[in-house]
XYZ file of N, CA and C in Angstrom:
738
model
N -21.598 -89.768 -12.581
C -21.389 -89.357 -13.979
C -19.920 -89.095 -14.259
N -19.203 -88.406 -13.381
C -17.829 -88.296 -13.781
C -16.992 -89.480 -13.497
N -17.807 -90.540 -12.415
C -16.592 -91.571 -12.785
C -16.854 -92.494 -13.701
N -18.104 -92.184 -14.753
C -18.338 -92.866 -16.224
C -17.135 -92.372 -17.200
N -17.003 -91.361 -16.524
C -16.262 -90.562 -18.126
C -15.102 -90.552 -18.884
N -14.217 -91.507 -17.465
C -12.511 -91.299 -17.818
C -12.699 -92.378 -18.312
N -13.583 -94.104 -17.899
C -13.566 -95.144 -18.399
C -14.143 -94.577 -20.397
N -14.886 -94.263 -20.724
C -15.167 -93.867 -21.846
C -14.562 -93.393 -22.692
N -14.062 -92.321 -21.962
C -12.988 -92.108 -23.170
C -11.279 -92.989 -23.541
N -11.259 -93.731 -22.081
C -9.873 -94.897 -22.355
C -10.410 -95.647 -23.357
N -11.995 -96.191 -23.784
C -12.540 -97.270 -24.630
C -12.508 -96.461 -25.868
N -12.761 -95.261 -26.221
C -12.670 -94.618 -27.469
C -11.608 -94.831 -27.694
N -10.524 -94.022 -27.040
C -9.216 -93.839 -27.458
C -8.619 -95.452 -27.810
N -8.961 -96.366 -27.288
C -8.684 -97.917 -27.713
C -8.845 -97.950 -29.035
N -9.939 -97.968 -29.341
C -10.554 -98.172 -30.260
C -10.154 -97.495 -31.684
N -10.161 -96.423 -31.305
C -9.646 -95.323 -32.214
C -8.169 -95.992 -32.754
N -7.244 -96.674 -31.697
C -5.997 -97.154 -32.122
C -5.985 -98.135 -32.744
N -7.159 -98.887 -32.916
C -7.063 -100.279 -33.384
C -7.716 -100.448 -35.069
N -8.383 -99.534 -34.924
C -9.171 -98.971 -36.357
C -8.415 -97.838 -37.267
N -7.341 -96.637 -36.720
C -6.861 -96.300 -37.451
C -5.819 -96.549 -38.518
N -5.605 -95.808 -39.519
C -4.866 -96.460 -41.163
C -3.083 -96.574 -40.129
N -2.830 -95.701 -39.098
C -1.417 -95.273 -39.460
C -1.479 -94.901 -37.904
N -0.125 -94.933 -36.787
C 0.175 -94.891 -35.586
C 0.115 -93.542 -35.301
N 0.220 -92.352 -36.221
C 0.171 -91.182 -36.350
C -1.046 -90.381 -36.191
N -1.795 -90.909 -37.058
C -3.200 -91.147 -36.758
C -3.634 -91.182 -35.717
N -3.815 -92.733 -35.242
C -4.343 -93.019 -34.481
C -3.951 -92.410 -32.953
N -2.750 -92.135 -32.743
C -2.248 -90.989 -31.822
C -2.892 -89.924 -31.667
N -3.116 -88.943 -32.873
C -3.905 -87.736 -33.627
C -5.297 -87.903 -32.404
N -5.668 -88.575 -33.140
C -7.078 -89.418 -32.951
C -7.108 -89.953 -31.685
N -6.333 -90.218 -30.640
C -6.554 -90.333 -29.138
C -6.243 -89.286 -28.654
N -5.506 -88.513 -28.814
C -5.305 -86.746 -28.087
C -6.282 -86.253 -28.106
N -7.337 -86.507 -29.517
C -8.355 -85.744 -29.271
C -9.746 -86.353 -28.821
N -9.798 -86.809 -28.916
C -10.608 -87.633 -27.813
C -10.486 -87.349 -26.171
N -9.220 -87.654 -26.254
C -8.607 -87.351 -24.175
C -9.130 -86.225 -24.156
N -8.942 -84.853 -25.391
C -9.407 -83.762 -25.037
C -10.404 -82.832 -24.962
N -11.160 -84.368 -25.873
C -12.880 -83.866 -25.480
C -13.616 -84.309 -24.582
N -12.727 -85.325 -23.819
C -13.452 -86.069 -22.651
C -12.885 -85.046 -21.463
N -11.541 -84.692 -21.558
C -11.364 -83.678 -20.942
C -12.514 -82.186 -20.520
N -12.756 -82.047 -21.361
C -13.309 -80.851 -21.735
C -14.956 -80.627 -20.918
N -15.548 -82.327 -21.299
C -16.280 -82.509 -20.923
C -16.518 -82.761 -19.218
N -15.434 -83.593 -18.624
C -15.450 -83.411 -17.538
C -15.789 -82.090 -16.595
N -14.808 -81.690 -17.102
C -14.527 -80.125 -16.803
C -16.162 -79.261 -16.704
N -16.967 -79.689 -17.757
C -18.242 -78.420 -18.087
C -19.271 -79.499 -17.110
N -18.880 -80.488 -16.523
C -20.276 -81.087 -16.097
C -19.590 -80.869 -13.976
N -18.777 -80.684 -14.185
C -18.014 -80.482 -12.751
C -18.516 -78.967 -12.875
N -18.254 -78.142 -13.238
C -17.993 -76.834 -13.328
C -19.669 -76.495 -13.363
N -20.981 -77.569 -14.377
C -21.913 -77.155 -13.795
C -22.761 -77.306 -12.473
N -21.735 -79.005 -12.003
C -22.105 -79.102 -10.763
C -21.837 -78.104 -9.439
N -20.708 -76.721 -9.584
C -20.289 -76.263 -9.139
C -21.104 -75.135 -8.242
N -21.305 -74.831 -9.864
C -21.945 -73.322 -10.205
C -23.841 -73.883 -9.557
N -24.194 -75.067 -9.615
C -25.726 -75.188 -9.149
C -25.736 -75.049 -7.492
N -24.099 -75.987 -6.895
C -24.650 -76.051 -5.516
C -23.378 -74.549 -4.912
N -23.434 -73.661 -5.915
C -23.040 -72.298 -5.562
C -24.356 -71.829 -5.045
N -25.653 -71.609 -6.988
C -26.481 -70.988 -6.262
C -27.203 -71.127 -5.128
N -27.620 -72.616 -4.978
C -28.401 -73.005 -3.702
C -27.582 -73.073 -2.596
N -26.448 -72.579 -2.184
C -25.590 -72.180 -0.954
C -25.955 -70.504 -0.730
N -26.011 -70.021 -2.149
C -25.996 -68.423 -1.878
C -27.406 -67.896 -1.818
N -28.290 -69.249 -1.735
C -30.090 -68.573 -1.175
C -30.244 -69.167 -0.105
N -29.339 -69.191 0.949
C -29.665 -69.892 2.242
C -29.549 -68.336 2.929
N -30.807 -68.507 4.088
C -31.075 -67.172 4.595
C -29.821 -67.208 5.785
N -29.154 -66.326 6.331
C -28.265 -66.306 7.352
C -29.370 -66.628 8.507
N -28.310 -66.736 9.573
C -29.614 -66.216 11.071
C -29.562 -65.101 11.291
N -30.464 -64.534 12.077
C -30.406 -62.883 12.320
C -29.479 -62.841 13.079
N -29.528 -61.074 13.347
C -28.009 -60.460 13.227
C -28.358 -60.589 14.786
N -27.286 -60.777 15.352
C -27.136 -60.526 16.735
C -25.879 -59.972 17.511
N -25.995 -59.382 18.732
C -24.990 -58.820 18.676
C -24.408 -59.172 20.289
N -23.383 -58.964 19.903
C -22.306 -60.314 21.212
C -22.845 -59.364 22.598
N -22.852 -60.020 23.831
C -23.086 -59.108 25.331
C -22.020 -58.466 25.932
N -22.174 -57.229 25.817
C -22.092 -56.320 26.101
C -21.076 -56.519 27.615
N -20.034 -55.925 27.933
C -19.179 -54.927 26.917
C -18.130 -55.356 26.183
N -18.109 -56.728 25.583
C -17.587 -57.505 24.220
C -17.941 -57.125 22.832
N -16.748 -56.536 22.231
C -16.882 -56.219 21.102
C -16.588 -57.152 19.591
N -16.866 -57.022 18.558
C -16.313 -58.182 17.686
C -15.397 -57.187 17.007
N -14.182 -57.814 16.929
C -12.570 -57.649 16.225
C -13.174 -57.594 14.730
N -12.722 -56.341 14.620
C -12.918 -56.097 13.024
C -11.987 -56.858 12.420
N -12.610 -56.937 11.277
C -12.174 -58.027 10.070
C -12.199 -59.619 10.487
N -12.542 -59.877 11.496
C -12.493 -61.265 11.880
C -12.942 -62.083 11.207
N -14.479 -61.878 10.587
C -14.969 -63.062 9.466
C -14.067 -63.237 8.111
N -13.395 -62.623 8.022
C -12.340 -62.341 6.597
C -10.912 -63.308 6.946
N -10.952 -63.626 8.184
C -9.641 -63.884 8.650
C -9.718 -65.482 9.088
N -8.401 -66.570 8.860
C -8.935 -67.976 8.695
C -8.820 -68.384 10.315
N -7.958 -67.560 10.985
C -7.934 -67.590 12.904
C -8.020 -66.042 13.618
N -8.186 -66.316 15.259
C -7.749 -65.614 15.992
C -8.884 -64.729 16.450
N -9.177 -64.141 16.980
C -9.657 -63.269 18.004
C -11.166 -62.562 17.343
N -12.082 -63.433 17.938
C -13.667 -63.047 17.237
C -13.994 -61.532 18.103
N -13.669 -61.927 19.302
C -14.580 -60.824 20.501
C -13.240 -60.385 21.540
N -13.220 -58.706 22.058
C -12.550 -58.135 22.859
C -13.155 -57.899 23.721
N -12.447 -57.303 24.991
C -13.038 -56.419 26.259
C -11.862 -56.387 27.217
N -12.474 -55.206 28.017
C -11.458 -55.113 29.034
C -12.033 -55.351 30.661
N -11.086 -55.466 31.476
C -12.185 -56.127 32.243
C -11.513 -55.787 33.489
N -12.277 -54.907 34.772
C -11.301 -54.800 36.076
C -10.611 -53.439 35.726
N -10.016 -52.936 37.518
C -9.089 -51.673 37.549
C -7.606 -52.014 36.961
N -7.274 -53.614 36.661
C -5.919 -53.149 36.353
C -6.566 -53.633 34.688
N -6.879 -52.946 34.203
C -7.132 -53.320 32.540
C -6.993 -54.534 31.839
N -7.544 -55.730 32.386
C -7.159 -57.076 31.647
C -7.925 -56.856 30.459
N -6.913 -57.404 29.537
C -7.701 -57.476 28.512
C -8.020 -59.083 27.819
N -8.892 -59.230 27.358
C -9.971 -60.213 26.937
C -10.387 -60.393 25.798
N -9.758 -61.892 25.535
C -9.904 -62.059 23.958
C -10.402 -63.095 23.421
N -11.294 -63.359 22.925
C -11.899 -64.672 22.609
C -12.081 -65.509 21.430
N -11.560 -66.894 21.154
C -11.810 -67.318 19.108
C -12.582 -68.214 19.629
N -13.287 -68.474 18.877
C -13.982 -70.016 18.613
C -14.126 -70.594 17.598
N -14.162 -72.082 17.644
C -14.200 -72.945 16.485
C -15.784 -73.747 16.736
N -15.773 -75.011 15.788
C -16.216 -75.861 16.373
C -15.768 -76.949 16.878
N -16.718 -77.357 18.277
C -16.110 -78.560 19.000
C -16.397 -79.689 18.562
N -17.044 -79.732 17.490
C -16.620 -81.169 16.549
C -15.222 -81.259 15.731
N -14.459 -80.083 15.842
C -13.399 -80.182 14.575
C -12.508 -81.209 15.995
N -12.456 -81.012 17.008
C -11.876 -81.904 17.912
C -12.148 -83.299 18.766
N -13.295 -83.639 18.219
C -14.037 -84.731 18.673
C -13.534 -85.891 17.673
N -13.730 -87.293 18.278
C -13.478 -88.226 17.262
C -14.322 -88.414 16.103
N -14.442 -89.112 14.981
C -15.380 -88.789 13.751
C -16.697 -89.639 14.322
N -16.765 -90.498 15.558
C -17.877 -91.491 15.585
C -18.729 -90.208 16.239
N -17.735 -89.764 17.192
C -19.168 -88.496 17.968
C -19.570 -87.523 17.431
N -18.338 -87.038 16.152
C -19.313 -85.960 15.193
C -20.151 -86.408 14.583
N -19.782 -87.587 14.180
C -21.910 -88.429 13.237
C -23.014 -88.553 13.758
N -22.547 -88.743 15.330
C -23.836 -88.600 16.521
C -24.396 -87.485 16.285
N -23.790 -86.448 16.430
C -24.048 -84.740 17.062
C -24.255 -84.515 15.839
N -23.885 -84.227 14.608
C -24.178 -83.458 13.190
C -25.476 -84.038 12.671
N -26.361 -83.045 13.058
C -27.598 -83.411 12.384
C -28.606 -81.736 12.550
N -28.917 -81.492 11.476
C -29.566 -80.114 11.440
C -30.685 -79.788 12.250
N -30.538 -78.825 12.981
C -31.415 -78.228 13.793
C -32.605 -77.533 13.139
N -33.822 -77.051 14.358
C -35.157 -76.638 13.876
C -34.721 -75.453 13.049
N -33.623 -74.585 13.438
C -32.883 -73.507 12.521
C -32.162 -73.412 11.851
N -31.861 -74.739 11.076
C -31.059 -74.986 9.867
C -29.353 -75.328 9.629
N -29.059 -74.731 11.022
C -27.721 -75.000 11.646
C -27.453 -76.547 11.862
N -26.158 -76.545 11.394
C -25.810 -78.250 11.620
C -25.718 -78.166 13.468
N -26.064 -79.373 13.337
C -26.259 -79.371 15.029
C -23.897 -79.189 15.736
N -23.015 -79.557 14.445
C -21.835 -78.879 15.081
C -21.625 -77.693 15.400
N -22.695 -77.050 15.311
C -22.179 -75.769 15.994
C -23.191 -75.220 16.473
N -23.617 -76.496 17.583
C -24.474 -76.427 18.670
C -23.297 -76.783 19.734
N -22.160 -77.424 19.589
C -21.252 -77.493 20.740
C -19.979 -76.705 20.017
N -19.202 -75.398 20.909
C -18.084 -74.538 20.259
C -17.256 -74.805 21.128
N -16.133 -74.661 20.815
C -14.694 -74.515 21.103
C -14.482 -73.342 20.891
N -13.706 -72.412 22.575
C -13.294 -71.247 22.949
C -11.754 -71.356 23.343
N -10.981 -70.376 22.756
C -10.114 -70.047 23.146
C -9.753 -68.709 23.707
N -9.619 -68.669 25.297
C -9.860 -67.357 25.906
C -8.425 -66.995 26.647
N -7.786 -65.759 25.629
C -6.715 -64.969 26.573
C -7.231 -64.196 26.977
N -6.676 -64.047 28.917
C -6.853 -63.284 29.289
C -5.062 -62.387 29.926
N -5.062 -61.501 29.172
C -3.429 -60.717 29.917
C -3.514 -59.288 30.421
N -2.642 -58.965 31.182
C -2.753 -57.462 31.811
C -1.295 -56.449 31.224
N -1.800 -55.310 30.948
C -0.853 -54.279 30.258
C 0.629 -54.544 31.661
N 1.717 -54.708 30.632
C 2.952 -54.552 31.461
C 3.548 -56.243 31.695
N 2.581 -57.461 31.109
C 2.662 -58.667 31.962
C 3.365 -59.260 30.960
N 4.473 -60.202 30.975
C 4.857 -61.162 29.730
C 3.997 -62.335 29.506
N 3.140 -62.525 30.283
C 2.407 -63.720 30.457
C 0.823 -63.311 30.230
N -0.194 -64.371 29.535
C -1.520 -64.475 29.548
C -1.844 -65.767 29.862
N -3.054 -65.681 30.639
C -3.805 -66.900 31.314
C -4.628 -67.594 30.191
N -4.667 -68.654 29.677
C -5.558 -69.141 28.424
C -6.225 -70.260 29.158
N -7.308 -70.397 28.675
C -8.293 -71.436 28.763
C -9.194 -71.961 27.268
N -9.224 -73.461 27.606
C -9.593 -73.896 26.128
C -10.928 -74.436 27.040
N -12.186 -73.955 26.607
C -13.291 -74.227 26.862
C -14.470 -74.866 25.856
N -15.579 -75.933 26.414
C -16.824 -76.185 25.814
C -17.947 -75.249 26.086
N -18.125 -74.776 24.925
C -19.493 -73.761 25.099
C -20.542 -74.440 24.530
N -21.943 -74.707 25.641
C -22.913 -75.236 24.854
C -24.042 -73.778 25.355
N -25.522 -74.467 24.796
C -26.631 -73.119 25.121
C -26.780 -72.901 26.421
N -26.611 -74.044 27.425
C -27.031 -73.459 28.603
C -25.817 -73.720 29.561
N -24.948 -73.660 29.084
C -23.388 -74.051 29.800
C -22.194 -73.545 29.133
N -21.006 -73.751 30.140
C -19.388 -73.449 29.736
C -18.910 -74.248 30.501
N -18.542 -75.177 29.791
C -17.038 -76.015 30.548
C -15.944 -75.874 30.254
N -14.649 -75.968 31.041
C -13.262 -75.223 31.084
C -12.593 -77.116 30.757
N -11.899 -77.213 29.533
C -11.391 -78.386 29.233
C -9.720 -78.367 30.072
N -9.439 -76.673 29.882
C -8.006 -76.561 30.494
C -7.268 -75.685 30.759
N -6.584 -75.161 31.213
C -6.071 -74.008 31.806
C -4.708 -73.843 31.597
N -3.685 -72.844 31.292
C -2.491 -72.799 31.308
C -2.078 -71.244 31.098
N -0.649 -70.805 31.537
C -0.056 -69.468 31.762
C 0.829 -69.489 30.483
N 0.938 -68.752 29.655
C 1.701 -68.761 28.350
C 2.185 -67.724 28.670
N 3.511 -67.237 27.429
C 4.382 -66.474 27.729
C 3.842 -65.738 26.078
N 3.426 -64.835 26.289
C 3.001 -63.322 25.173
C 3.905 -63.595 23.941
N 5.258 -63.659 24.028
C 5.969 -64.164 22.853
C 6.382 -65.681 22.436
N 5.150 -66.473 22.979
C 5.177 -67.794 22.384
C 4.202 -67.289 21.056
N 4.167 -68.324 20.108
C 3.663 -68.258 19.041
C 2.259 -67.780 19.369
N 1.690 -66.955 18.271
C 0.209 -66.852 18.481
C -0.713 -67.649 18.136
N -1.933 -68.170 18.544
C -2.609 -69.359 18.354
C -3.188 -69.030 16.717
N -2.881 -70.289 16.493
C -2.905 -70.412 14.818
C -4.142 -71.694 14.039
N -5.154 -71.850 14.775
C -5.968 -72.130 14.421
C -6.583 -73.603 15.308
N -4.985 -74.193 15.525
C -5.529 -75.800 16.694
C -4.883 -75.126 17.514
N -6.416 -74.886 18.069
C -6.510 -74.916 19.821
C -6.592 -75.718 20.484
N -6.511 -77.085 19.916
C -5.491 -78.285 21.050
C -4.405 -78.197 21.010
N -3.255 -77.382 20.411
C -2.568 -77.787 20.012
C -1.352 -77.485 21.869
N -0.430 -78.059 22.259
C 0.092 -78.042 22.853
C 1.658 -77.676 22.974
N 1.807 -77.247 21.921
C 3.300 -76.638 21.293
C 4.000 -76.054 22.696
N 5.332 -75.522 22.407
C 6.042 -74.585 23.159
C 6.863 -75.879 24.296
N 7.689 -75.453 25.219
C 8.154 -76.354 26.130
C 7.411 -75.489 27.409
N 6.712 -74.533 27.776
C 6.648 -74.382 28.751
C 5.391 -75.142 29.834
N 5.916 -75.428 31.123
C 5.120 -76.129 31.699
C 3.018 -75.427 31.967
N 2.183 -76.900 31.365
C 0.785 -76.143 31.521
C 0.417 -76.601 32.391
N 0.790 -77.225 33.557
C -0.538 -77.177 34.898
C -0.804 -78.681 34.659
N -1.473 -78.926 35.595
C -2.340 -80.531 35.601
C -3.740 -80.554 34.524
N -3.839 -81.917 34.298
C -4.815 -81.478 33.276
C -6.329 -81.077 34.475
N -6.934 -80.665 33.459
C -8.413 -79.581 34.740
C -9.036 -80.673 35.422
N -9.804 -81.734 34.886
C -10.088 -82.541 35.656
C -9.272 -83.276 36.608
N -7.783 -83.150 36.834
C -7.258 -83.771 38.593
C -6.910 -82.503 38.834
N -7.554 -81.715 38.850
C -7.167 -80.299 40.075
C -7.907 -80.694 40.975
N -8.125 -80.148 41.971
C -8.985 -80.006 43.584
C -10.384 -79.692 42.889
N -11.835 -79.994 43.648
C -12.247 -79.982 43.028
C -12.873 -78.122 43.344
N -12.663 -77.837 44.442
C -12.150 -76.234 44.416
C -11.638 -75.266 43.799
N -10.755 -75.935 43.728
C -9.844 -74.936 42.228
C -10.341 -74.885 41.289
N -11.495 -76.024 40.846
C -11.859 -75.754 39.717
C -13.285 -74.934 39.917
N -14.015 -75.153 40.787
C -15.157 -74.098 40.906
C -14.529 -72.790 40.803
N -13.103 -72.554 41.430
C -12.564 -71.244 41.848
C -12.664 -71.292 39.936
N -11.840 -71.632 39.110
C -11.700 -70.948 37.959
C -12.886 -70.720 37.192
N -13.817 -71.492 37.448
C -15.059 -70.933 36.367
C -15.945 -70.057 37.583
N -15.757 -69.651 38.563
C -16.242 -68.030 38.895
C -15.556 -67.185 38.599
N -13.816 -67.265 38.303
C -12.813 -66.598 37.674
C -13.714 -66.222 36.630
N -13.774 -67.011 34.844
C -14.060 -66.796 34.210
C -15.558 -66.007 33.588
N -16.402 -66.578 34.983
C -17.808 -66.211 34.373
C -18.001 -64.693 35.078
N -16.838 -64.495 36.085
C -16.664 -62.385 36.370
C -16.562 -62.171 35.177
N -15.832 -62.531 34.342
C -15.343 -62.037 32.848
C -16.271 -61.826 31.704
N -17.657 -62.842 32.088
C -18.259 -62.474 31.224
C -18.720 -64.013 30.112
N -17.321 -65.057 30.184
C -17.314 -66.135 29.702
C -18.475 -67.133 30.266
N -19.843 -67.003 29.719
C -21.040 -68.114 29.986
C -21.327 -68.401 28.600
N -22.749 -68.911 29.153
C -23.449 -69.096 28.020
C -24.060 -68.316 27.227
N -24.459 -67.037 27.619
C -24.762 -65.930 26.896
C -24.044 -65.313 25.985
N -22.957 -65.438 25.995
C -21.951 -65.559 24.582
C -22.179 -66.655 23.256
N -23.275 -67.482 24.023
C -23.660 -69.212 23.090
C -24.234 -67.974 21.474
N -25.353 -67.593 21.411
C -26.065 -67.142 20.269
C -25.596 -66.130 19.512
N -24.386 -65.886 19.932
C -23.523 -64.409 18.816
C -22.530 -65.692 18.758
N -22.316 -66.359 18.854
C -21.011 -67.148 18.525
C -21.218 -67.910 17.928
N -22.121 -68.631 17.698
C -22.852 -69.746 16.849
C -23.420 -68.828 15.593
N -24.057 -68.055 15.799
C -24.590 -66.789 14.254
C -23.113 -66.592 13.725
N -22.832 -66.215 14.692
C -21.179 -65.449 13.742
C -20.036 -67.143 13.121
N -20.086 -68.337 13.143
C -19.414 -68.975 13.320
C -20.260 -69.657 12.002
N -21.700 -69.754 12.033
C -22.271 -70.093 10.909
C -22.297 -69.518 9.317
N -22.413 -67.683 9.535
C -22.211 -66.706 8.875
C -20.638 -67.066 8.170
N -19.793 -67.306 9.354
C -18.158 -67.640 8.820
C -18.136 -68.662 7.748
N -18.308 -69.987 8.159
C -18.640 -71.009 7.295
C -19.349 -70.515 6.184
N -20.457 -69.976 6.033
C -21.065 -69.651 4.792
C -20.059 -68.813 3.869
N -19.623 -67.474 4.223
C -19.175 -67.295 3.479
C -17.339 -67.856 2.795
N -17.557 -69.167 3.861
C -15.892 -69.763 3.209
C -16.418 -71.135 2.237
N -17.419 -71.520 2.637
C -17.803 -72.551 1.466
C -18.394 -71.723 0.199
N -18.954 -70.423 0.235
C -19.238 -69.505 -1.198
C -17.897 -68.792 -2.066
N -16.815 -68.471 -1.207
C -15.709 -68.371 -1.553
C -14.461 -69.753 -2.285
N -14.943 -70.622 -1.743
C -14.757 -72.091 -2.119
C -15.318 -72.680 -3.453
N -16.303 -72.852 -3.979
C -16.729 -72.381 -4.844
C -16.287 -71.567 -5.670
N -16.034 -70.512 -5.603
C -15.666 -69.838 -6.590
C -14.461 -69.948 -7.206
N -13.637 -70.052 -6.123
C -12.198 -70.274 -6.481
C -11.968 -71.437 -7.076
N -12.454 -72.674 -6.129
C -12.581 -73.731 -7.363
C -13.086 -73.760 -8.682
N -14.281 -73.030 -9.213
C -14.936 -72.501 -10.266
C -13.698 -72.045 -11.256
N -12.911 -70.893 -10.821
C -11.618 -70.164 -11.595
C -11.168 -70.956 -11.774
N -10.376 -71.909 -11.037
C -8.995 -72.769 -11.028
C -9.532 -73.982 -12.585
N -10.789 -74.599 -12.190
C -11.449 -75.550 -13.306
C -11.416 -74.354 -14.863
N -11.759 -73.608 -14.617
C -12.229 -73.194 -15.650
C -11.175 -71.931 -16.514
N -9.975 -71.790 -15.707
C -8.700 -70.675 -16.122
C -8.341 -71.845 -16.997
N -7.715 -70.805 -18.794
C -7.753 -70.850 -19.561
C -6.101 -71.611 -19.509
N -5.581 -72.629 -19.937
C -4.479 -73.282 -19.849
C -3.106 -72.040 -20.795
N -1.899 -72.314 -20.445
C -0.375 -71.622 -21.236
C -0.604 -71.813 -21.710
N -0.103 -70.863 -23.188
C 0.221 -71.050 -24.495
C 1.343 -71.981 -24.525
C-alpha cells in the first residue's frame, strides 16, 4: 500500500499541471496534493505501527527465572544497549566475574541464521537458542583480565577463544568479535594442545560458566529484545508523527 502511494500522487500532481488555468496554480495545486499524499502516508504507516505495537505488547514474557546462584544480575542491565548481564566472585583471592551475552546468530553468516531462526515450542526464535558470552574474569590489584568469547547452547559451553587484556583497554562495546587493541591474543583455541584446552573449560566451568546459566540467559535476552522492539515503536511512532517547525 505505501509503495502505491508516492506513484499516485506523482500522477495527480501531473495532471493537476496539465489541466490548470495558470503555472501558479497549478504549482498551488501540486503542493497540495504532495501534501495530502504526504499526510496520508504518514496515518497508514503510523497505523501500521501502532497495530504491530499492540500485538508485540500482548506477547506473554517467559517466566521469571533466576540466574545460579552465586551470580547475580547487574542492575540496570536490561535498560542498557551493552555490557555486563551477571556478577560473582569467585575463590580466596576474590576474582571477580562478569558475564554479557548476545546472540550467536548476530555473528554467524546470514545462510546459517535462516537455518537456525525458526520459533520454538516456547515462542522464542530459535536465535536465541544458540548465545554468545563474553566472560571477564580479573583479580583486585591486577592490570590484566582473562576474557573468553564463548558458545552457549542448552546442554553445552564451547570456548571460541581466549585472551589476557589489559583493564585499561577499551571496554567491550557491544562486538564481541571484535579484535581491536594491538595487544598480543594467544593462538586461535582450536590449534592449542588439545590439553590446554580441556585445561580451560575445567578452568571455566569451577567458575560456574556451563550450561545452567543457558535458561536465565535466554529469558533475560528475550525479555531484552522485547522491550527494545516496544521502545522502537514508539519512538518511531513520535518521530512520524512530531508536529513539523513553524
Amino acid at each position: 500500500m505505501l509503495r502505491r502511494a508516492a506513484p499516485m500522487a506523482a500522477a495527480l500532481g501531473r495532471r493537476a499541471l496539465a489541466t490548470s488555468p495558470t503555472s501558479s496554480a497549478a504549482a498551488t495545486t501540486a503542493a497540495a496534493i504532495a501534501a495530502a499524499s504526504s499526510s496520508a502516508v504518514n496515518s497508514i504507516l503510523l497505523r501500521s505501527l501502532k497495530d504491530h505495537y499492540l500485538e508485540v505488547s500482548k506477547m506473554k514474557p517467559p517466566p521469571k527465572i533466576s540466574p545460579p546462584k552465586p551470580y547475580t544480575i547487574v542492575k540496570g542491565a536490561l535498560d542498557q544497549p551493552s555490557g555486563p548481564v551477571l556478577r560473582r566472585e569467585y575463590g580466596d583471592m576474590g576474582e571477580e566475574i562478569s558475564i554479557s551475552v548476545a546472540r550467536l546468530a548476530n555473528f554467524l553468516p546470514p545462510d546459517a541464521v535462516a537455518a537456525s531462526d525458526s520459533d520454538g515450542a516456547d515462542g522464542m526464535s530459535g536465535s536465541i537458542g544458540q548465545l554468545f558470552l563474553h566472560v571477564d574474569i580479573s583479580r583486585p590489584g591486577s592490570g590484566k583480565s582473562l576474557q573468553f568469547l564463548c558458545g552457549l547452547y542448552p546442554d553445552a559451553v564451547g570456548i571460541h577463544s581466549v585472551c589476557l587484556r589489559s583493564k585499561s583497554a577499551e571496554s567491550w562495546d557491544g562486538d564481541m568479535a571484535s579484535k581491536g587493541g594491538g595487544e598480543y591474543r594467544g593462538r586461535i583455541f582450536q590449534e592449542l594442545d588439545e590439553k590446554v584446552r580441556d585445561a580451560l573449560h575445567l578452568y571455566i566451568e569451577a567458575r560456574g560458566i556451563n550450561e545452567k546459566l543457558f535458561p536465565f540467559l535466554q529469558a533475560w535476552l528475550y525479555v531484552k529484545d522485547h522491550r527494545n522492539l516496544i521502545r522502537w515503536f514508539k519512538n518511531v511512532g513520535s518521530f512520524i508523527s512530531e508536529p513539523k517547525p513553524e
